[in-house]
PDB file of C-alpha atoms in Angstrom:
ATOM      1  CA  MET A  12     242.095 158.706  61.097  1.00  0.00           C
ATOM      2  CA  ASN A  13     241.526 158.007  65.331  1.00  0.00           C
ATOM      3  CA  LEU A  14     243.108 160.288  68.159  1.00  0.00           C
ATOM      4  CA  LYS A  15     242.984 158.397  71.856  1.00  0.00           C
ATOM      5  CA  ILE A  16     243.569 160.093  74.231  1.00  0.00           C
ATOM      6  CA  SER A  17     244.710 157.787  77.013  1.00  0.00           C
ATOM      7  CA  THR A  18     244.805 159.822  79.995  1.00  0.00           C
ATOM      8  CA  ASP A  19     241.761 160.979  82.763  1.00  0.00           C
ATOM      9  CA  THR A  20     241.584 164.555  81.386  1.00  0.00           C
ATOM     10  CA  LEU A  21     241.497 166.512  77.980  1.00  0.00           C
ATOM     11  CA  ILE A  22     242.124 169.693  77.766  1.00  0.00           C
ATOM     12  CA  ILE A  23     242.285 170.786  74.186  1.00  0.00           C
ATOM     13  CA  GLY A  24     241.913 174.639  72.319  1.00  0.00           C
ATOM     14  CA  MET A  25     243.624 177.108  69.865  1.00  0.00           C
ATOM     15  CA  SER A  26     246.982 178.708  70.843  1.00  0.00           C
ATOM     16  CA  HIS A  27     246.736 179.644  74.763  1.00  0.00           C
ATOM     17  CA  VAL A  28     247.041 175.753  75.472  1.00  0.00           C
ATOM     18  CA  GLU A  29     250.521 176.074  74.273  1.00  0.00           C
ATOM     19  CA  ALA A  30     251.561 177.580  78.374  1.00  0.00           C
ATOM     20  CA  ILE A  31     250.761 174.091  79.377  1.00  0.00           C
ATOM     21  CA  ILE A  32     251.794 172.054  77.142  1.00  0.00           C
ATOM     22  CA  LYS A  33     256.169 174.374  77.202  1.00  0.00           C
ATOM     23  CA  ALA A  34     255.780 173.482  81.702  1.00  0.00           C
ATOM     24  CA  GLN A  35     254.209 169.761  81.003  1.00  0.00           C
ATOM     25  CA  ASN A  36     257.932 169.884  79.535  1.00  0.00           C
ATOM     26  CA  ILE A  37     260.363 171.460  81.448  1.00  0.00           C
ATOM     27  CA  SER A  38     258.185 169.902  84.425  1.00  0.00           C
ATOM     28  CA  ASN A  39     258.549 166.415  82.720  1.00  0.00           C
ATOM     29  CA  ASP A  40     255.457 165.117  83.583  1.00  0.00           C
ATOM     30  CA  ASP A  41     252.264 165.671  82.201  1.00  0.00           C
ATOM     31  CA  PHE A  42     249.430 165.769  85.383  1.00  0.00           C
ATOM     32  CA  GLY A  43     247.835 163.085  83.769  1.00  0.00           C
ATOM     33  CA  ILE A  44     246.907 165.711  81.152  1.00  0.00           C
ATOM     34  CA  THR A  45     246.996 165.399  77.750  1.00  0.00           C
ATOM     35  CA  VAL A  46     246.893 168.953  76.163  1.00  0.00           C
ATOM     36  CA  VAL A  47     245.841 168.792  71.902  1.00  0.00           C
ATOM     37  CA  ASN A  48     246.307 171.912  70.246  1.00  0.00           C
ATOM     38  CA  LEU A  49     243.383 171.852  67.453  1.00  0.00           C
ATOM     39  CA  ASN A  50     245.910 174.900  65.500  1.00  0.00           C
ATOM     40  CA  SER A  51     248.445 172.102  64.610  1.00  0.00           C
ATOM     41  CA  SER A  52     245.453 169.092  64.295  1.00  0.00           C
ATOM     42  CA  PRO A  53     244.481 169.584  61.020  1.00  0.00           C
ATOM     43  CA  GLU A  54     243.116 165.998  61.574  1.00  0.00           C
ATOM     44  CA  ILE A  55     240.163 166.898  63.487  1.00  0.00           C
ATOM     45  CA  PHE A  56     239.668 171.272  62.658  1.00  0.00           C
ATOM     46  CA  VAL A  57     239.914 172.338  59.685  1.00  0.00           C
ATOM     47  CA  LEU A  58     242.110 175.604  60.732  1.00  0.00           C
ATOM     48  CA  LYS A  59     240.853 177.844  58.036  1.00  0.00           C
ATOM     49  CA  GLU A  60     237.540 177.143  58.092  1.00  0.00           C
ATOM     50  CA  ARG A  61     236.971 176.977  61.473  1.00  0.00           C
ATOM     51  CA  LYS A  62     236.257 173.675  61.797  1.00  0.00           C
ATOM     52  CA  LEU A  63     235.501 170.874  63.928  1.00  0.00           C
ATOM     53  CA  SER A  64     235.893 166.970  63.113  1.00  0.00           C
ATOM     54  CA  LEU A  65     234.841 164.826  66.000  1.00  0.00           C
ATOM     55  CA  GLN A  66     233.854 161.991  64.970  1.00  0.00           C
ATOM     56  CA  GLY A  67     237.590 160.679  64.805  1.00  0.00           C
ATOM     57  CA  ILE A  68     237.979 161.131  68.173  1.00  0.00           C
ATOM     58  CA  ASP A  69     238.375 157.575  70.381  1.00  0.00           C
ATOM     59  CA  LEU A  70     236.706 160.152  74.987  1.00  0.00           C
ATOM     60  CA  GLU A  71     236.158 156.588  75.896  1.00  0.00           C
ATOM     61  CA  GLU A  72     238.846 156.255  78.916  1.00  0.00           C
ATOM     62  CA  VAL A  73     238.794 160.207  79.321  1.00  0.00           C
ATOM     63  CA  SER A  74     236.432 161.867  82.311  1.00  0.00           C
ATOM     64  CA  ASN A  75     237.795 165.642  81.959  1.00  0.00           C
ATOM     65  CA  ILE A  76     237.719 168.081  78.797  1.00  0.00           C
ATOM     66  CA  ILE A  77     238.754 171.532  80.170  1.00  0.00           C
ATOM     67  CA  LEU A  78     238.392 173.844  77.690  1.00  0.00           C
ATOM     68  CA  SER A  79     240.277 176.283  75.660  1.00  0.00           C
ATOM     69  CA  LEU A  80     238.456 177.762  72.838  1.00  0.00           C
ATOM     70  CA  GLY A  81     239.467 180.321  71.459  1.00  0.00           C
ATOM     71  CA  GLY A  82     240.454 183.230  73.970  1.00  0.00           C
ATOM     72  CA  ASN A  83     242.707 186.219  71.402  1.00  0.00           C
ATOM     73  CA  PHE A  84     238.907 187.976  69.498  1.00  0.00           C
ATOM     74  CA  HIS A  85     239.397 190.339  72.915  1.00  0.00           C
ATOM     75  CA  ASN A  86     243.612 191.371  71.294  1.00  0.00           C
ATOM     76  CA  MET A  87     242.739 190.807  67.583  1.00  0.00           C
ATOM     77  CA  PHE A  88     239.580 193.409  67.928  1.00  0.00           C
ATOM     78  CA  GLY A  89     241.484 196.054  70.177  1.00  0.00           C
ATOM     79  CA  LEU A  90     244.494 195.071  70.492  1.00  0.00           C
ATOM     80  CA  ILE A  91     246.289 198.161  67.798  1.00  0.00           C
ATOM     81  CA  GLU A  92     244.522 200.886  67.043  1.00  0.00           C
ATOM     82  CA  ASN A  93     242.149 201.365  64.262  1.00  0.00           C
ATOM     83  CA  PRO A  94     241.926 203.579  61.853  1.00  0.00           C
ATOM     84  CA  VAL A  95     239.065 205.486  64.051  1.00  0.00           C
ATOM     85  CA  LYS A  96     239.623 205.199  67.611  1.00  0.00           C
ATOM     86  CA  PHE A  97     237.778 204.469  69.267  1.00  0.00           C
ATOM     87  CA  THR A  98     235.957 203.612  73.208  1.00  0.00           C
ATOM     88  CA  VAL A  99     233.361 201.657  75.423  1.00  0.00           C
ATOM     89  CA  GLY A 100     231.399 203.409  77.888  1.00  0.00           C
ATOM     90  CA  ASP A 101     228.857 203.865  79.352  1.00  0.00           C
ATOM     91  CA  PHE A 102     226.044 206.477  78.040  1.00  0.00           C
ATOM     92  CA  ASP A 103     226.288 208.798  81.280  1.00  0.00           C
ATOM     93  CA  ALA A 104     230.395 208.107  81.772  1.00  0.00           C
ATOM     94  CA  THR A 105     231.202 211.630  82.450  1.00  0.00           C
ATOM     95  CA  ASN A 106     234.844 210.323  81.812  1.00  0.00           C
ATOM     96  CA  GLN A 107     234.251 209.982  77.631  1.00  0.00           C
ATOM     97  CA  ASP A 108     237.021 209.828  75.384  1.00  0.00           C
ATOM     98  CA  SER A 109     236.086 213.331  73.081  1.00  0.00           C
ATOM     99  CA  GLU A 110     239.058 212.392  71.162  1.00  0.00           C
ATOM    100  CA  ARG A 111     237.626 208.817  69.967  1.00  0.00           C
ATOM    101  CA  HIS A 112     234.725 207.281  68.127  1.00  0.00           C
ATOM    102  CA  PHE A 113     232.143 206.870  71.247  1.00  0.00           C
ATOM    103  CA  ILE A 114     230.682 202.495  70.984  1.00  0.00           C
ATOM    104  CA  PRO A 115     228.401 201.628  74.120  1.00  0.00           C
ATOM    105  CA  HIS A 116     228.937 199.134  76.235  1.00  0.00           C
ATOM    106  CA  ASN A 117     225.813 197.442  76.172  1.00  0.00           C
ATOM    107  CA  MET A 118     226.866 197.189  71.766  1.00  0.00           C
ATOM    108  CA  MET A 119     229.923 196.004  71.906  1.00  0.00           C
ATOM    109  CA  VAL A 120     229.052 193.020  74.321  1.00  0.00           C
ATOM    110  CA  ASP A 121     226.407 191.914  71.467  1.00  0.00           C
ATOM    111  CA  TYR A 122     229.146 192.543  68.600  1.00  0.00           C
ATOM    112  CA  PHE A 123     231.128 190.039  70.746  1.00  0.00           C
ATOM    113  CA  SER A 124     228.634 188.109  70.756  1.00  0.00           C
ATOM    114  CA  PHE A 125     228.489 188.103  67.397  1.00  0.00           C
ATOM    115  CA  ARG A 126     231.541 187.238  66.298  1.00  0.00           C
ATOM    116  CA  LEU A 127     231.966 184.956  69.380  1.00  0.00           C
ATOM    117  CA  GLN A 128     229.333 182.538  67.533  1.00  0.00           C
ATOM    118  CA  PRO A 129     232.160 179.962  66.230  1.00  0.00           C
ATOM    119  CA  ILE A 130     232.874 179.804  69.879  1.00  0.00           C
ATOM    120  CA  LEU A 131     230.015 179.269  70.925  1.00  0.00           C
ATOM    121  CA  SER A 132     228.970 176.278  68.869  1.00  0.00           C
ATOM    122  CA  HIS A 133     232.229 174.311  69.418  1.00  0.00           C
ATOM    123  CA  MET A 134     230.942 174.094  72.879  1.00  0.00           C
ATOM    124  CA  LYS A 135     227.681 172.862  71.536  1.00  0.00           C
ATOM    125  CA  GLU A 136     229.086 169.853  69.762  1.00  0.00           C
ATOM    126  CA  PHE A 137     231.990 169.335  72.539  1.00  0.00           C
ATOM    127  CA  LYS A 138     229.054 168.410  74.176  1.00  0.00           C
ATOM    128  CA  LYS A 139     227.161 166.549  71.475  1.00  0.00           C
ATOM    129  CA  HIS A 140     229.934 164.090  70.825  1.00  0.00           C
ATOM    130  CA  PHE A 141     230.766 163.474  74.590  1.00  0.00           C
ATOM    131  CA  PRO A 142     228.476 164.560  76.551  1.00  0.00           C
ATOM    132  CA  ASP A 143     229.155 162.555  79.723  1.00  0.00           C
ATOM    133  CA  LYS A 144     232.375 163.737  80.235  1.00  0.00           C
ATOM    134  CA  ASN A 145     233.274 166.955  82.940  1.00  0.00           C
ATOM    135  CA  TYR A 146     232.788 170.330  80.832  1.00  0.00           C
ATOM    136  CA  VAL A 147     234.895 173.057  82.502  1.00  0.00           C
ATOM    137  CA  CYS A 148     235.907 175.821  79.721  1.00  0.00           C
ATOM    138  CA  LEU A 149     239.384 177.661  80.552  1.00  0.00           C
ATOM    139  CA  PHE A 150     239.076 181.781  79.722  1.00  0.00           C
ATOM    140  CA  PRO A 151     242.111 182.963  78.790  1.00  0.00           C
ATOM    141  CA  PRO A 152     245.089 185.420  79.965  1.00  0.00           C
ATOM    142  CA  PRO A 153     244.845 188.913  80.378  1.00  0.00           C
ATOM    143  CA  PRO A 154     245.851 191.673  78.775  1.00  0.00           C
ATOM    144  CA  ILE A 155     249.056 192.755  79.226  1.00  0.00           C
ATOM    145  CA  ASN A 156     249.987 196.586  80.640  1.00  0.00           C
ATOM    146  CA  ASP A 157     253.052 197.057  79.124  1.00  0.00           C
ATOM    147  CA  ASP A 158     253.025 198.674  75.721  1.00  0.00           C
ATOM    148  CA  ASN A 159     257.724 198.235  75.014  1.00  0.00           C
ATOM    149  CA  HIS A 160     256.766 194.235  75.209  1.00  0.00           C
ATOM    150  CA  ILE A 161     254.210 195.290  72.710  1.00  0.00           C
ATOM    151  CA  ARG A 162     256.576 196.308  70.718  1.00  0.00           C
ATOM    152  CA  GLN A 163     259.787 194.724  71.231  1.00  0.00           C
ATOM    153  CA  PHE A 164     257.255 191.288  70.842  1.00  0.00           C
ATOM    154  CA  PRO A 165     254.248 192.021  68.802  1.00  0.00           C
ATOM    155  CA  GLY A 166     253.856 188.746  66.591  1.00  0.00           C
ATOM    156  CA  ILE A 167     251.312 188.657  64.248  1.00  0.00           C
ATOM    157  CA  PHE A 168     250.453 192.740  64.705  1.00  0.00           C
ATOM    158  CA  ARG A 169     253.517 193.772  64.069  1.00  0.00           C
ATOM    159  CA  PRO A 170     251.927 195.181  60.457  1.00  0.00           C
ATOM    160  CA  ARG A 171     249.349 197.284  62.665  1.00  0.00           C
ATOM    161  CA  LEU A 172     252.196 198.393  65.383  1.00  0.00           C
ATOM    162  CA  LYS A 173     252.384 201.541  63.844  1.00  0.00           C
ATOM    163  CA  ASN A 174     249.074 202.119  63.892  1.00  0.00           C
ATOM    164  CA  GLY A 175     249.663 202.064  67.425  1.00  0.00           C
ATOM    165  CA  ILE A 176     248.755 200.182  70.699  1.00  0.00           C
ATOM    166  CA  VAL A 177     245.190 201.050  71.865  1.00  0.00           C
ATOM    167  CA  PRO A 178     245.067 202.463  76.080  1.00  0.00           C
ATOM    168  CA  LYS A 179     245.312 199.774  78.522  1.00  0.00           C
ATOM    169  CA  GLU A 180     242.124 200.728  79.968  1.00  0.00           C
ATOM    170  CA  LEU A 181     240.380 200.187  77.083  1.00  0.00           C
ATOM    171  CA  ARG A 182     242.254 196.478  76.532  1.00  0.00           C
ATOM    172  CA  MET A 183     240.966 195.779  79.794  1.00  0.00           C
ATOM    173  CA  ARG A 184     237.914 196.679  79.518  1.00  0.00           C
ATOM    174  CA  LEU A 185     237.363 194.754  75.797  1.00  0.00           C
ATOM    175  CA  TYR A 186     238.964 191.835  77.596  1.00  0.00           C
ATOM    176  CA  LYS A 187     236.466 191.833  80.431  1.00  0.00           C
ATOM    177  CA  ILE A 188     233.275 192.314  78.217  1.00  0.00           C
ATOM    178  CA  GLN A 189     234.814 188.929  76.201  1.00  0.00           C
ATOM    179  CA  GLU A 190     234.649 186.782  79.499  1.00  0.00           C
ATOM    180  CA  THR A 191     230.973 188.380  80.368  1.00  0.00           C
ATOM    181  CA  VAL A 192     230.289 186.660  76.912  1.00  0.00           C
ATOM    182  CA  TYR A 193     231.573 183.145  78.235  1.00  0.00           C
ATOM    183  CA  SER A 194     230.484 183.107  81.186  1.00  0.00           C
ATOM    184  CA  LYS A 195     226.509 183.747  78.932  1.00  0.00           C
ATOM    185  CA  PHE A 196     227.445 180.976  76.585  1.00  0.00           C
ATOM    186  CA  CYS A 197     229.114 178.999  79.483  1.00  0.00           C
ATOM    187  CA  ASP A 198     225.621 179.610  81.309  1.00  0.00           C
ATOM    188  CA  SER A 199     223.756 178.699  78.331  1.00  0.00           C
ATOM    189  CA  LEU A 200     225.516 175.105  78.524  1.00  0.00           C
ATOM    190  CA  ASN A 201     225.942 174.664  82.224  1.00  0.00           C
ATOM    191  CA  ILE A 202     230.193 174.370  81.545  1.00  0.00           C
ATOM    192  CA  GLU A 203     231.846 176.179  84.446  1.00  0.00           C
ATOM    193  CA  LEU A 204     234.551 179.506  83.238  1.00  0.00           C
ATOM    194  CA  VAL A 205     237.731 179.226  84.781  1.00  0.00           C
ATOM    195  CA  LEU A 206     239.654 182.128  85.127  1.00  0.00           C
ATOM    196  CA  PRO A 207     242.818 183.085  84.806  1.00  0.00           C
ATOM    197  CA  PRO A 208     245.254 182.104  88.457  1.00  0.00           C
ATOM    198  CA  ASN A 209     244.628 185.399  90.943  1.00  0.00           C
ATOM    199  CA  SER A 210     248.434 184.959  91.345  1.00  0.00           C
ATOM    200  CA  THR A 211     249.418 185.935  87.380  1.00  0.00           C
ATOM    201  CA  MET A 212     247.289 189.079  87.803  1.00  0.00           C
ATOM    202  CA  ASP A 213     248.403 192.281  89.213  1.00  0.00           C
ATOM    203  CA  GLY A 214     246.613 195.144  91.282  1.00  0.00           C
ATOM    204  CA  ASN A 215     244.934 196.077  88.487  1.00  0.00           C
ATOM    205  CA  GLY A 216     243.310 193.092  86.636  1.00  0.00           C
ATOM    206  CA  PHE A 217     247.042 192.879  84.561  1.00  0.00           C
ATOM    207  CA  LEU A 218     249.151 189.580  84.065  1.00  0.00           C
ATOM    208  CA  LEU A 219     253.185 190.485  85.646  1.00  0.00           C
ATOM    209  CA  LYS A 220     255.349 190.742  84.356  1.00  0.00           C
ATOM    210  CA  GLU A 221     257.639 187.137  85.777  1.00  0.00           C
ATOM    211  CA  PHE A 222     253.927 185.101  82.890  1.00  0.00           C
ATOM    212  CA  TRP A 223     254.524 187.307  79.976  1.00  0.00           C
ATOM    213  CA  ASN A 224     255.059 184.621  76.945  1.00  0.00           C
ATOM    214  CA  ASN A 225     257.483 186.515  73.539  1.00  0.00           C
ATOM    215  CA  ASP A 226     255.040 188.414  71.612  1.00  0.00           C
ATOM    216  CA  PRO A 227     251.845 190.375  73.101  1.00  0.00           C
ATOM    217  CA  THR A 228     249.133 188.231  74.149  1.00  0.00           C
ATOM    218  CA  HIS A 229     249.397 185.088  75.216  1.00  0.00           C
ATOM    219  CA  GLY A 230     251.108 184.026  78.970  1.00  0.00           C
ATOM    220  CA  ASN A 231     254.600 182.177  78.930  1.00  0.00           C
ATOM    221  CA  GLN A 232     255.633 178.027  80.598  1.00  0.00           C
ATOM    222  CA  ASN A 233     255.344 179.906  84.068  1.00  0.00           C
ATOM    223  CA  TYR A 234     251.021 181.040  83.603  1.00  0.00           C
ATOM    224  CA  GLY A 235     251.132 177.105  82.612  1.00  0.00           C
ATOM    225  CA  ARG A 236     252.369 175.308  86.054  1.00  0.00           C
ATOM    226  CA  GLU A 237     250.251 178.181  87.576  1.00  0.00           C
ATOM    227  CA  LEU A 238     247.753 176.451  85.346  1.00  0.00           C
ATOM    228  CA  LEU A 239     248.503 173.329  85.332  1.00  0.00           C
ATOM    229  CA  THR A 240     247.373 173.672  89.723  1.00  0.00           C
ATOM    230  CA  GLN A 241     245.020 175.629  89.332  1.00  0.00           C
ATOM    231  CA  LEU A 242     242.938 172.777  86.693  1.00  0.00           C
ATOM    232  CA  SER A 243     244.339 170.607  89.842  1.00  0.00           C
ATOM    233  CA  LYS A 244     240.788 171.143  91.745  1.00  0.00           C
ATOM    234  CA  TYR A 245     239.092 169.445  87.781  1.00  0.00           C
ATOM    235  CA  THR A 246     240.963 166.206  87.277  1.00  0.00           C
ATOM    236  CA  SER A 247     242.005 163.177  88.980  1.00  0.00           C
ATOM    237  CA  LYS A 248     245.545 163.243  89.398  1.00  0.00           C
ATOM    238  CA  ASN A 249     245.590 165.374  92.692  1.00  0.00           C
TER     239      ASN A 249
END
């Protein structure tokens, strides 16, 4: 199947692009941007195998590719408590929680880097197939700091909710570790990593309530609107 993109900018990725699609639909304006959710595009992405097939995409008219690949690993790994509760920190930390299994920060960075290798592979595939485009990578929204919201809208985490929710401080630590890994990936490919807009975060870096989706991990249409404003500097229509 041949998919032709006729806009100057393409945003392509997984579930986090839905916030942008919702914002486009509400405003009745595509902002000169095509948004593709790979999770609902089996002709491009085989979800079960996490395999890309880019040969059938025509991007001749596209100048800018904004990648929103993965992003939820920190939640899948660290939103709900594991059977063995853990914490992450430096060896010389004085505030280690003795009731939790201690994992050194650098070891967790290495683990995230290993588990997120498919994301790096996808980035490389895009650059291989479309080397003449301008690339940026969109980092996912920060954690939600309200346990009640997570309990009310647990989504796919419902079966594990009985294990308890990981403390917000540790969830933020894991999110920042993922940022470190994505930054390394992007630096290796000369891709700029775009972090969430400051307007969407509180003073501690958590996602503000007005941007929460009705699930525990994604931004809503308001978040999507903020992203469109932020991303306008990377598009030709601004």
